[in-house]
Amino acid sequence: MKTTLTRRHALGFGSAILASGALAACGRQGGGSSGGDADSLTLWLGALEDSQRRDIDRLVEAFKQANNITVNYETHSTDDLKESMRQVSGTNAGPDIYWYWEGPGLGGDLVEAGMSLDLTDYYAQYGWEDRFTAASMAGITQYGGYHGIPWTLQAQGLYYNKTLFERAGITTEPSTYDELLAACDALKAADITPIEFGGTVNWHVMRLLDSLIETKCGADVARSLVTDKTGWDTEAGVTEAFTELKTWADKYFNSGYMSISNDDSSLLFWDGRAAMALEGTWFNAQCVDNGMDPQEVGIFPFPTGTGRLYGFGEGFYINANTPKADLAASFLDFVTSAEQMSGSGGAWAAVSVNKEVEVSQDNPLDALWPPILESSEEMYNNFDQALGLDETTEYWRIQNAVLIGDMAPEQAGPAMQKFIEANS
Amino acid sequence: MATATTASAHARAVRQHRVLRSLPYLAPAALLYGIFLLYPMIDSVRLSFFSWSGYATAPQEFVGLKNYRYLLTQDTVFWTALRNSMIWVVLSVAIPMVLSLLMALALNQRIWGRNAFRSIFYIPSVFASITVAAIWRWIYNPTMGVINQALEAIGLGDLAHEWLGDPRTALYSIFVASVWQGVGFNMVLFLAGLQSVPAELVDAARVDGAGRWQVFRNVTWPALRPTTIVVVILTIINSLKVYDLVVGMTGGGPAQSSQVLALWSYQQSFSNHNFGAGGAVATVLLILSLCLVVPYLAWSMKGDD
């Protein structure tokens, strides 16, 4: 029988598809946006909530009214923003200003790549050092010089459902780790899921592991683990933290946590099916938006016993390649002024980074954060901001391997140290 | 002898003339192919010998075979990804192909609702993979998913499972979604192939007393050979580059247990900003693809030219 597909045709066909399939995803790509004309600025932002979009529109319009400068902004999803910034490095295609997370693994990555302008001169010119809280400035000066300007300080803690706590007989907020475990046991005994997590996004459960490492290792060792990258295999606290993580997952997490995302697991808290959530200040608005009575919600810091608070900062950076650095600095000065930040309410964070801005009264949960923030002089960062990108990927793999029982807790620290040394 | 030589030279000249005439038509496609496929592909192989973060401002440091040595001896994910990719290829060639052939044979008969069934089975192929991933993520949801709820409803609650959260079932659960999505497309290819089966040969075989199985084995299956080759090649290639369903359903987790080569290459490059290691994984994937597909093509096409 005569076939219609010859060997030559088929070989060519197969090779063509192979070529397009196997490697095309790894080429370099271009993209980005240009700086525009002299009377405009470009600004890249992360994904925005509705309230944040309204606020950035307000700020852009107010700046135009005051200076006749148009600010064109683009929003990017988390991964897209990271990828877009990488693509425009070393080119003039990037924005004049970009919003980004702080920390060596994220903002620091761009600082190292030469994409952030050192703003030392502008800090002196505008007196910004005096404008912002000490905690928020720590994230700006951590790389040496002044990289970026504070925009938010997102603290994280344990949100709890007061009704469920009462039902379990818990009358006071846990202030030590043992009290927290006792509260979890009481909730469990009352047939209430103590805490919710979504495991498909690795960084959600990571918050608990970070806090357990802080608790079991203490501040100095925890700091050393992520900055010096040593001690993972020798510090007993690391193994204790992973052991505790496994215990929490087996005893206190919502069932099926590994198959759902943080969005799905948050529903359990909002619906009153889980008593606690380890979240940050952005959760205030989400609780209200999802139908919770804010009077029924309480917040307390994870009781690590070190006095440090869990959190991270976000800032605006000026692109080192922009020819409009002066104009960009004037925009940043404008939007971080007490007048403008007061107008933002709680759109970006519960507590402003500007010392003079009062806490917004829009959401009662916002008012719970200032005492918590004031109780701490230092923060410990989410490890995915403190570690390098590949280290974070491995940290998550080890975390999840312990959770699903593929790795014993005592193997976790040595595995992390081995990876760090192999990639240093 | 002289006449034969002259004729051969003439034929060669005609072929060369045809090639020259076709060049202007081929050039645009060849140019695009070169820029958008060949260049990135070669560049990826080149990058696999370098250490580079992906930032244009960062230097590309030549490291020789270091990325490959790391991949083979120290990478904690590579071997899992390789094993999973191979499992995926074997399962894809075995299960969806047989299913799609059976469906095509059934729907090639004059049965009631034939066109409706063809459409129903083909529709999942039209969906974007990320949509399919979202659908199946809900189906597998441990508390609200239809599978576990159905098991509870019929008294088999003990079988309810954390399908995507258990490393023993995560990969296979994604594969089920892949079968649901892909089987309709292969069915259509087989249906098209069945239209080329000569009816007179089938009739002749039946007149000679051949049963259904004998007709299939001796007439239909040989006639489907070109289609089968295409389906096998597409299946192998699509299996090796499976990516979007894994991203959408597990992201390679839990603990990288459902990781596959294409996704690991992407994550090394674009998530970890380690373009050397990502290029090395992609190059291994390319070599693997060539090793699997080319021998099969050569064997399948033997004697066709």
XYZ file of C-alpha atoms in Angstrom:
729
model
C 0.000 0.000 0.000
C 1.309 3.441 -0.910
C 1.521 5.744 2.068
C 1.098 9.469 1.720
C 3.754 10.305 4.310
C 7.301 9.662 3.156
C 10.267 9.157 5.439
C 11.774 12.476 4.384
C 8.537 14.302 5.016
C 8.100 12.693 8.362
C 11.688 13.358 9.418
C 11.356 16.993 8.490
C 8.007 17.240 10.193
C 9.266 15.641 13.372
C 12.429 17.707 13.470
C 10.530 20.941 12.998
C 8.162 20.219 15.855
C 11.008 19.011 18.043
C 12.955 22.148 17.391
C 10.052 24.374 18.257
C 9.039 22.411 21.295
C 12.142 21.515 23.156
C 14.096 24.711 23.369
C 12.169 27.712 22.181
C 11.124 28.638 25.718
C 14.648 29.375 26.778
C 15.684 32.096 24.377
C 16.174 35.692 25.317
C 13.208 37.942 24.789
C 12.757 41.649 24.498
C 9.954 43.863 25.684
C 9.047 46.628 28.031
C 8.017 50.190 27.645
C 9.885 53.317 26.757
C 10.335 56.365 28.912
C 8.070 58.598 26.824
C 8.492 62.358 26.425
C 9.988 64.895 28.818
C 6.651 65.707 30.457
C 5.841 62.156 31.457
C 7.044 59.327 33.621
C 6.505 55.593 33.348
C 5.759 53.531 36.419
C 5.502 49.756 36.797
C 3.444 48.299 39.601
C 2.424 44.867 40.831
C -1.148 43.638 40.604
C -3.547 46.073 42.278
C -6.630 45.640 44.433
C -9.525 47.901 43.437
C -8.832 50.265 46.322
C -5.174 50.481 45.316
C -6.030 51.223 41.701
C -8.336 54.020 42.812
C -5.590 55.420 44.978
C -2.848 55.312 42.361
C -5.244 57.043 39.945
C -5.802 59.715 42.583
C -2.065 60.193 43.140
C -1.280 60.346 39.427
C -4.022 62.884 38.842
C -2.929 65.016 41.812
C 0.666 65.001 40.573
C -0.464 66.072 37.128
C -2.520 68.888 38.592
C 0.419 70.092 40.668
C 3.240 69.669 38.143
C 1.646 69.105 34.749
C 3.529 65.817 34.460
C 1.741 62.723 33.253
C 2.562 59.440 34.933
C 1.717 56.393 32.834
C 1.525 53.270 34.931
C 1.363 49.588 34.051
C 0.406 46.757 36.357
C 2.060 43.340 36.273
C 1.320 40.079 38.020
C 3.959 38.943 40.488
C 5.880 36.639 38.166
C 5.396 38.922 35.182
C 6.902 41.870 37.027
C 9.972 39.839 37.980
C 10.365 38.572 34.444
C 9.767 41.972 32.854
C 12.387 43.586 35.047
C 14.883 40.915 34.063
C 14.119 41.424 30.387
C 14.678 45.178 30.435
C 17.914 45.064 32.408
C 20.676 46.885 30.591
C 18.244 48.471 28.152
C 16.330 51.723 27.947
C 13.047 49.838 27.705
C 12.355 49.800 31.434
C 10.178 52.213 33.390
C 11.453 55.331 35.117
C 10.119 54.061 38.446
C 9.165 50.564 39.535
C 7.420 49.161 42.578
C 9.161 46.100 43.994
C 9.629 44.025 47.116
C 12.618 44.557 49.363
C 15.077 41.940 50.556
C 18.230 40.388 49.092
C 16.346 37.797 47.050
C 14.086 40.282 45.275
C 14.868 44.002 45.414
C 18.463 43.136 46.184
C 18.644 41.057 43.026
C 17.868 44.154 40.958
C 20.257 46.279 42.981
C 22.981 43.748 42.235
C 22.018 43.798 38.561
C 22.551 47.565 38.511
C 18.900 48.388 37.939
C 18.360 50.579 40.982
C 19.654 54.121 41.276
C 21.340 54.948 44.586
C 19.130 57.724 45.950
C 21.552 59.050 48.581
C 21.576 62.537 47.063
C 17.771 62.673 46.869
C 17.437 61.538 50.495
C 19.609 64.506 51.446
C 17.805 66.894 49.095
C 14.280 66.014 50.213
C 15.017 65.044 53.823
C 13.453 61.634 53.310
C 15.430 60.021 56.123
C 13.292 61.936 58.626
C 10.054 61.236 56.823
C 9.915 57.466 57.235
C 9.797 55.102 60.185
C 13.048 53.441 61.223
C 11.654 49.980 60.491
C 10.746 50.923 56.935
C 14.142 52.567 56.330
C 15.941 49.373 57.318
C 14.762 47.753 54.100
C 16.100 50.651 52.030
C 19.599 50.825 53.473
C 20.200 47.078 53.716
C 22.225 46.889 50.485
C 24.432 49.891 51.247
C 23.462 53.383 50.076
C 19.788 54.167 49.636
C 17.949 51.941 47.199
C 14.315 52.780 46.770
C 11.903 54.715 48.924
C 9.588 53.023 51.447
C 6.019 52.496 50.321
C 4.627 49.847 52.647
C 5.693 47.815 55.611
C 3.677 44.625 55.669
C 3.725 42.948 59.048
C 2.380 39.449 59.480
C 0.774 37.747 62.426
C -1.925 35.330 63.476
C -5.472 36.425 62.706
C -8.016 34.584 64.805
C -11.751 34.136 64.990
C -12.847 35.333 68.421
C -16.015 33.233 68.416
C -14.135 30.021 67.697
C -11.542 30.854 70.336
C -14.307 31.393 72.898
C -15.970 28.154 71.897
C -12.694 26.362 72.583
C -12.371 28.070 75.947
C -9.423 30.276 74.975
C -9.755 33.522 76.830
C -6.479 35.314 76.170
C -4.284 35.731 73.135
C -1.305 33.347 73.297
C 1.851 35.234 74.160
C 4.295 32.321 74.204
C 4.841 29.429 71.836
C 3.654 26.938 74.465
C 0.461 28.930 74.945
C -0.053 28.895 71.194
C 0.287 25.106 71.121
C -2.120 24.856 74.045
C -4.606 26.998 72.135
C -4.268 24.737 69.090
C -4.883 21.684 71.253
C -7.943 23.326 72.791
C -9.319 24.132 69.352
C -8.621 20.610 68.193
C -10.422 19.225 71.248
C -13.414 21.407 70.381
C -13.418 19.885 66.879
C -12.295 23.154 65.286
C -9.557 23.309 62.657
C -6.883 25.382 64.444
C -5.257 26.995 61.390
C -5.650 27.094 57.625
C -2.971 26.874 54.961
C -2.865 26.315 51.201
C 0.077 24.179 50.145
C 0.093 24.622 46.364
C 1.635 28.043 46.811
C 4.787 27.168 48.697
C 5.149 30.554 50.359
C 1.971 30.178 52.399
C 3.127 27.307 54.626
C 6.613 28.843 54.463
C 5.365 31.611 56.749
C 4.901 29.068 59.517
C 8.280 27.448 58.897
C 10.018 30.845 58.944
C 8.338 31.648 62.246
C 9.190 28.248 63.716
C 12.844 28.709 62.778
C 12.795 32.125 64.445
C 11.187 30.517 67.508
C 13.423 27.491 67.792
C 16.728 29.023 66.667
C 16.466 32.499 68.110
C 17.056 35.761 66.298
C 20.830 35.570 65.918
C 20.888 32.083 64.436
C 17.863 32.744 62.232
C 19.566 35.867 60.898
C 22.765 33.928 60.302
C 20.953 31.180 58.403
C 19.757 33.585 55.723
C 22.565 36.114 55.640
C 25.704 34.052 56.276
C 24.064 30.922 54.813
C 25.648 28.783 57.498
C 24.419 26.623 60.331
C 21.575 24.824 58.608
C 23.277 21.495 59.246
C 24.637 22.213 62.714
C 22.006 24.218 64.561
C 19.706 21.977 66.596
C 16.957 24.587 66.299
C 16.649 23.947 62.570
C 15.745 20.309 63.118
C 13.400 21.280 65.935
C 11.660 23.762 63.632
C 11.149 21.192 60.885
C 9.926 18.680 63.475
C 7.420 21.228 64.750
C 6.343 22.005 61.194
C 5.500 18.356 60.596
C 3.589 18.222 63.887
C 1.584 21.329 63.009
C 0.702 19.918 59.607
C -0.362 16.557 60.997
C -2.310 17.905 63.964
C -3.472 21.440 63.310
C -3.744 22.177 59.559
C -6.945 21.921 57.568
C -7.223 18.516 55.890
C -6.193 18.459 52.262
C -4.087 21.607 52.647
C -1.445 20.376 50.226
C -3.910 20.319 47.329
C -5.334 23.807 47.670
C -4.083 27.338 47.233
C -3.949 30.106 49.819
C -7.054 31.651 48.248
C -8.991 28.432 48.785
C -7.723 27.982 52.318
C -8.528 31.596 53.242
C -12.168 30.776 52.586
C -12.001 28.418 55.558
C -11.091 31.327 57.824
C -13.591 33.730 56.351
C -16.363 31.117 56.589
C -15.565 30.323 60.208
C -14.284 26.817 59.458
C -10.733 27.485 60.669
C -9.787 29.448 63.755
C -6.525 31.072 62.653
C -4.690 32.327 59.582
C -1.055 33.394 59.383
C -1.454 36.482 57.235
C -0.292 40.060 56.832
C -1.767 43.524 57.005
C -3.301 43.138 53.539
C -5.622 40.551 55.106
C -7.530 43.289 56.957
C -9.351 44.406 53.841
C -9.795 40.840 52.603
C -11.531 39.794 55.819
C -14.036 42.621 55.511
C -14.468 42.189 51.753
C -15.267 38.529 52.318
C -18.012 39.146 54.804
C -16.305 38.831 58.171
C -17.324 41.143 60.941
C -14.035 42.863 61.828
C -15.127 42.975 65.465
C -14.990 39.174 65.428
C -11.358 39.125 64.325
C -8.294 39.513 66.522
C -4.615 39.670 65.650
C -1.524 38.742 67.637
C 2.090 38.305 66.554
C 3.467 34.807 66.207
C 4.971 34.286 69.683
C 8.550 33.570 68.690
C 9.951 34.897 71.934
C 12.648 36.871 70.113
C 10.863 40.207 70.090
C 11.170 40.447 66.335
C 8.094 40.847 64.161
C 7.518 38.909 60.946
C 7.198 41.092 57.867
C 8.619 42.641 54.774
C 8.783 45.932 52.993
C 7.833 47.161 49.554
C 9.167 50.250 47.922
C 9.466 52.373 44.811
C 12.812 52.250 43.047
C 14.181 54.621 40.413
C 15.570 52.816 37.389
C 19.324 53.371 37.135
C 18.916 53.796 33.366
C 16.299 56.521 33.406
C 17.309 59.951 32.121
C 14.513 61.424 34.265
C 15.811 60.638 37.731
C 15.127 64.161 39.046
C 11.546 64.074 37.826
C 11.098 60.543 39.212
C 12.412 61.671 42.595
C 9.982 64.591 42.631
C 7.116 62.157 41.994
C 8.250 59.911 44.841
C 8.562 62.905 47.109
C 5.027 63.913 46.179
C 3.327 60.539 46.693
C 5.068 59.807 50.004
C 4.282 63.195 51.530
C 2.120 63.130 54.643
C -0.681 64.859 52.761
C -0.856 62.324 49.964
C -0.252 59.239 52.108
C -3.003 60.349 54.492
C -5.352 60.282 51.523
C -4.491 56.657 50.787
C -6.263 55.384 53.899
C -5.577 51.709 54.346
C -5.379 50.956 50.630
C -1.742 49.834 50.695
C -1.095 48.825 54.282
C -2.590 49.111 57.729
C 0.115 51.424 58.980
C 1.827 54.052 56.884
C 5.598 54.208 56.483
C 5.316 57.982 56.857
C 5.757 58.907 60.519
C 3.197 61.701 60.365
C 0.331 59.705 58.871
C -2.307 58.513 61.291
C -3.767 55.032 61.075
C -6.810 54.884 58.839
C -10.164 54.541 60.575
C -11.783 52.886 57.558
C -11.181 49.343 58.765
C -11.192 48.522 62.512
C -8.567 45.836 61.920
C -6.060 48.485 60.836
C -6.133 49.919 64.334
C -4.963 46.590 65.795
C -1.578 46.784 64.119
C 0.139 49.900 65.576
C 0.548 48.415 69.085
C 1.949 45.242 67.538
C 4.368 47.197 65.377
C 5.435 49.368 68.284
C 6.183 46.304 70.375
C 8.985 45.326 68.049
C 12.117 47.146 66.968
C 13.214 44.684 64.348
C 11.664 42.458 61.730
C 12.555 39.042 60.433
C 11.831 38.765 56.737
C 9.981 36.104 54.842
C 12.712 33.708 53.781
C 11.755 33.932 50.113
C 12.802 37.579 50.269
C 15.930 36.897 52.233
C 17.263 33.882 50.341
C 18.396 33.740 46.731
C 15.881 32.584 44.124
C 17.319 29.091 43.689
C 17.779 28.738 47.447
C 14.133 29.597 47.935
C 13.091 26.926 45.439
C 15.131 24.363 47.364
C 13.858 25.627 50.739
C 10.315 25.053 49.522
C 11.155 21.592 48.193
C 12.635 20.571 51.535
C 9.743 22.127 53.453
C 7.209 20.199 51.397
C 9.243 16.991 51.469
C 9.115 17.102 55.275
C 5.403 17.894 55.204
C 4.526 14.919 53.012
C 6.858 12.592 54.867
C 9.407 12.165 52.094
C 12.172 13.609 54.248
C 12.826 13.248 57.962
C 13.043 16.573 59.831
C 16.644 15.871 60.838
C 17.592 15.555 57.162
C 16.118 18.927 56.232
C 18.825 21.243 57.573
C 21.735 19.243 56.120
C 19.935 19.069 52.757
C 19.579 22.854 52.713
C 23.207 23.410 53.681
C 24.355 20.947 51.028
C 22.417 22.836 48.379
C 23.796 26.188 49.500
C 27.357 24.918 49.375
C 26.892 23.254 46.002
C 25.608 26.504 44.534
C 27.816 29.046 46.243
C 25.071 4.374 -21.425
C 25.677 7.871 -22.771
C 21.936 8.358 -23.174
C 21.308 7.340 -19.571
C 23.969 9.764 -18.328
C 22.444 12.593 -20.355
C 18.978 11.818 -19.020
C 20.278 11.746 -15.473
C 22.030 15.104 -15.914
C 18.856 16.558 -17.372
C 16.784 15.338 -14.438
C 19.324 16.829 -12.024
C 19.166 20.159 -13.849
C 15.379 20.159 -13.690
C 15.483 19.484 -9.937
C 17.991 22.283 -9.386
C 15.826 24.643 -11.405
C 12.799 23.746 -9.304
C 14.747 24.348 -6.111
C 15.885 27.758 -7.355
C 12.340 28.693 -8.334
C 10.975 27.683 -4.943
C 13.564 29.614 -2.945
C 11.776 32.999 -2.975
C 8.669 31.300 -1.606
C 10.570 29.458 1.105
C 12.781 32.340 2.154
C 10.297 34.262 4.383
C 9.331 31.159 6.315
C 12.951 30.041 6.542
C 13.948 33.475 7.818
C 11.266 33.468 10.502
C 12.135 29.889 11.411
C 15.772 30.857 11.749
C 15.120 33.928 13.877
C 12.421 32.621 16.149
C 13.268 28.929 16.428
C 16.774 28.070 15.326
C 18.530 31.013 16.932
C 16.898 30.636 20.391
C 17.504 26.904 20.223
C 21.201 27.255 19.404
C 21.517 30.056 21.936
C 20.011 27.842 24.623
C 22.542 25.131 23.901
C 25.292 27.756 24.014
C 23.984 29.107 27.326
C 24.164 25.638 28.851
C 27.957 26.068 28.881
C 27.741 29.403 30.685
C 26.758 30.702 34.082
C 24.314 33.586 33.644
C 21.566 35.170 35.733
C 19.594 36.406 32.737
C 20.231 40.092 33.394
C 21.757 41.824 30.393
C 24.014 43.713 32.745
C 25.341 40.502 34.287
C 28.328 38.804 32.646
C 28.036 35.401 31.013
C 30.829 33.289 32.434
C 31.967 30.236 30.465
C 31.893 27.195 32.760
C 32.294 24.339 30.289
C 30.413 21.223 31.357
C 29.821 22.406 34.931
C 26.070 22.814 34.429
C 25.802 19.272 33.094
C 27.925 17.863 35.919
C 25.700 19.682 38.412
C 22.600 18.417 36.665
C 23.677 14.808 36.752
C 25.291 14.677 40.180
C 23.864 17.394 42.433
C 20.566 18.717 41.113
C 17.931 17.555 43.596
C 15.119 17.712 41.065
C 16.549 16.700 37.684
C 16.291 12.915 38.061
C 12.742 13.149 39.370
C 11.835 15.342 36.399
C 13.513 12.935 33.969
C 11.756 9.915 35.448
C 8.397 11.696 35.381
C 8.871 12.776 31.773
C 9.638 9.195 30.769
C 6.620 7.886 32.677
C 4.508 10.498 30.914
C 5.777 9.433 27.467
C 5.133 5.740 28.109
C 1.656 6.348 29.523
C 0.767 8.759 26.721
C 1.753 6.321 24.002
C -0.048 3.477 25.733
C -3.311 4.879 27.085
C -4.638 7.880 25.115
C -3.539 6.413 21.804
C -5.404 3.166 22.350
C -8.413 5.038 23.704
C -8.503 7.448 20.790
C -8.192 4.611 18.273
C -11.040 2.709 19.910
C -13.179 5.852 19.974
C -12.406 6.547 16.315
C -13.312 2.996 15.325
C -16.569 3.229 17.259
C -17.517 6.630 15.895
C -16.623 5.617 12.356
C -19.667 3.340 12.423
C -23.076 4.600 11.410
C -24.469 4.936 14.907
C -27.058 7.255 16.401
C -25.620 10.576 17.658
C -22.279 9.960 15.974
C -21.540 13.606 15.194
C -22.639 14.729 18.644
C -20.302 12.223 20.288
C -17.449 13.289 18.010
C -17.972 16.908 19.057
C -18.279 16.083 22.728
C -15.061 14.094 22.737
C -13.226 16.734 20.707
C -14.317 19.798 22.713
C -11.727 19.387 25.538
C -8.972 19.656 22.932
C -10.146 23.171 22.156
C -9.750 24.366 25.763
C -6.563 26.115 26.789
C -4.506 23.856 28.995
C -4.608 26.315 31.852
C -8.414 26.164 31.718
C -8.289 22.386 31.798
C -5.950 22.625 34.774
C -8.392 24.897 36.611
C -11.315 22.564 35.887
C -9.472 19.491 37.125
C -8.042 21.262 40.134
C -11.611 21.754 41.263
C -12.549 18.189 40.403
C -9.663 17.000 42.598
C -10.323 19.489 45.412
C -10.033 17.381 48.580
C -13.120 18.804 50.273
C -15.324 20.259 47.546
C -14.153 18.259 44.524
C -16.613 16.071 42.673
C -14.447 12.937 42.877
C -14.169 12.828 46.651
C -17.785 13.932 47.073
C -18.949 11.179 44.720
C -16.889 8.617 46.609
C -18.443 9.799 49.875
C -21.925 9.687 48.366
C -21.635 6.075 47.298
C -20.154 4.941 50.575
C -16.563 4.729 49.405
C -15.366 7.611 51.512
C -12.292 5.614 52.506
C -11.056 5.999 48.942
C -11.352 9.797 49.067
C -7.881 11.102 48.629
C -5.707 14.180 48.390
C -5.109 13.486 44.713
C -2.826 16.408 43.889
C -1.285 16.706 47.343
C 0.048 13.167 47.544
C 3.336 12.581 45.697
C 2.223 9.038 44.869
C -0.829 10.208 42.928
C -0.075 13.779 41.844
C 1.580 12.990 38.506
C -1.014 10.379 37.540
C -3.862 12.707 38.500
C -2.475 15.332 36.132
C -2.114 12.649 33.489
C -5.815 11.816 33.725
C -6.606 15.452 32.943
C -4.194 15.255 30.026
C -5.977 12.190 28.643
C -9.328 13.963 28.955
C -7.940 16.916 27.055
C -5.919 15.147 24.397
C -7.783 12.011 23.442
C -10.291 13.844 21.241
C -7.609 15.324 19.018
C -6.012 11.954 18.353
C -9.477 10.537 17.738
C -10.020 13.087 14.986
C -6.684 12.180 13.400
C -7.590 8.504 13.458
C -11.054 9.287 12.076
C -9.429 11.132 9.193
C -7.121 8.187 8.652
C -10.047 5.781 8.624
C -11.585 7.689 5.733
C -8.609 6.669 3.606
C -9.082 2.951 4.233
C -10.125 1.579 0.825
C -13.709 0.380 1.098
C -13.182 -2.134 -1.682
C -10.452 -3.860 0.289
C -12.676 -4.089 3.354
C -15.506 -5.476 1.218
C -13.166 -7.956 -0.471
C -11.902 -9.174 2.881
C -15.429 -9.642 4.146
C -16.397 -11.518 0.983
C -13.413 -13.765 1.636
C -14.881 -14.509 5.067
C -12.720 -12.313 7.265
C -14.167 -11.443 10.674
C -14.073 -7.959 12.263
C -10.758 -8.545 13.987
C -9.190 -9.954 10.827
C -10.422 -6.991 8.773
C -8.985 -4.591 11.336
C -5.672 -6.424 11.617
C -5.071 -7.028 7.944
C -6.761 -4.082 6.232
C -7.623 -1.201 8.541
C -4.510 -1.161 10.728
C -2.021 -1.234 7.816
C -3.981 1.558 6.135
C -3.772 3.600 9.317
C 0.010 3.317 9.443
C 0.782 6.881 8.235
C -1.767 8.292 10.670
C -0.390 6.195 13.496
C 3.106 7.474 12.789
C 1.912 11.063 13.023
C -0.048 10.363 16.196
C 2.893 8.589 17.843
C 5.297 11.375 16.922
C 2.939 14.089 18.135
C 2.241 12.144 21.306
C 5.912 11.659 22.132
C 6.768 15.272 21.416
C 3.790 16.638 23.314
C 4.610 14.315 26.195
C 8.194 15.496 26.419
C 7.226 19.143 26.406
C 4.275 18.801 28.795
C 4.324 21.908 30.929
C 1.130 23.904 31.217
C -1.045 21.275 32.883
C 1.650 20.603 35.474
C 2.073 24.321 36.150
C -1.655 24.816 36.469
C -2.385 21.826 38.676
C 0.600 21.324 40.982
C 3.390 23.659 39.872
C 5.582 20.551 39.935
C 4.797 19.788 43.574
C 4.335 18.623 46.162
C 8.054 18.812 46.886
C 8.831 18.663 43.144
C 7.325 15.166 42.977
C 5.370 15.928 39.781
C 8.158 17.936 38.185
C 8.903 17.334 34.474
C 11.861 18.310 32.332
C 10.249 21.136 30.362
C 8.933 22.811 33.503
C 12.202 22.337 35.373
C 14.063 23.931 32.465
C 11.684 26.891 32.599
C 11.879 27.230 36.366
C 15.659 27.048 36.444
C 15.850 29.780 33.808
C 12.994 32.110 34.592
C 12.215 31.484 38.265
C 15.686 30.765 39.616
C 17.433 33.039 37.082
C 19.903 30.258 36.375
C 19.934 30.234 32.591
C 22.931 27.933 32.341
C 21.234 25.148 34.267
C 17.948 25.792 32.456
C 19.731 25.553 29.101
C 21.367 22.305 30.163
C 17.998 20.757 31.055
C 16.565 21.978 27.737
C 19.492 20.483 25.847
C 19.020 17.141 27.592
C 15.358 17.350 26.626
C 16.274 18.031 23.002
C 18.690 15.106 22.858
C 16.134 12.879 24.500
C 13.475 13.962 22.015
C 15.761 13.251 19.092
C 16.743 9.872 20.536
C 13.105 8.864 20.899
C 11.584 10.314 17.756
C 14.202 9.961 15.031
C 14.797 6.190 15.366
C 11.037 5.641 15.419
C 10.622 7.776 12.313
C 13.435 6.012 10.535
C 12.037 2.613 11.433
C 8.468 3.554 10.541
C 9.361 5.053 7.197
C 11.666 2.236 6.152
C 11.025 1.455 2.545
C 8.613 4.297 1.915
C 10.914 6.361 -0.286
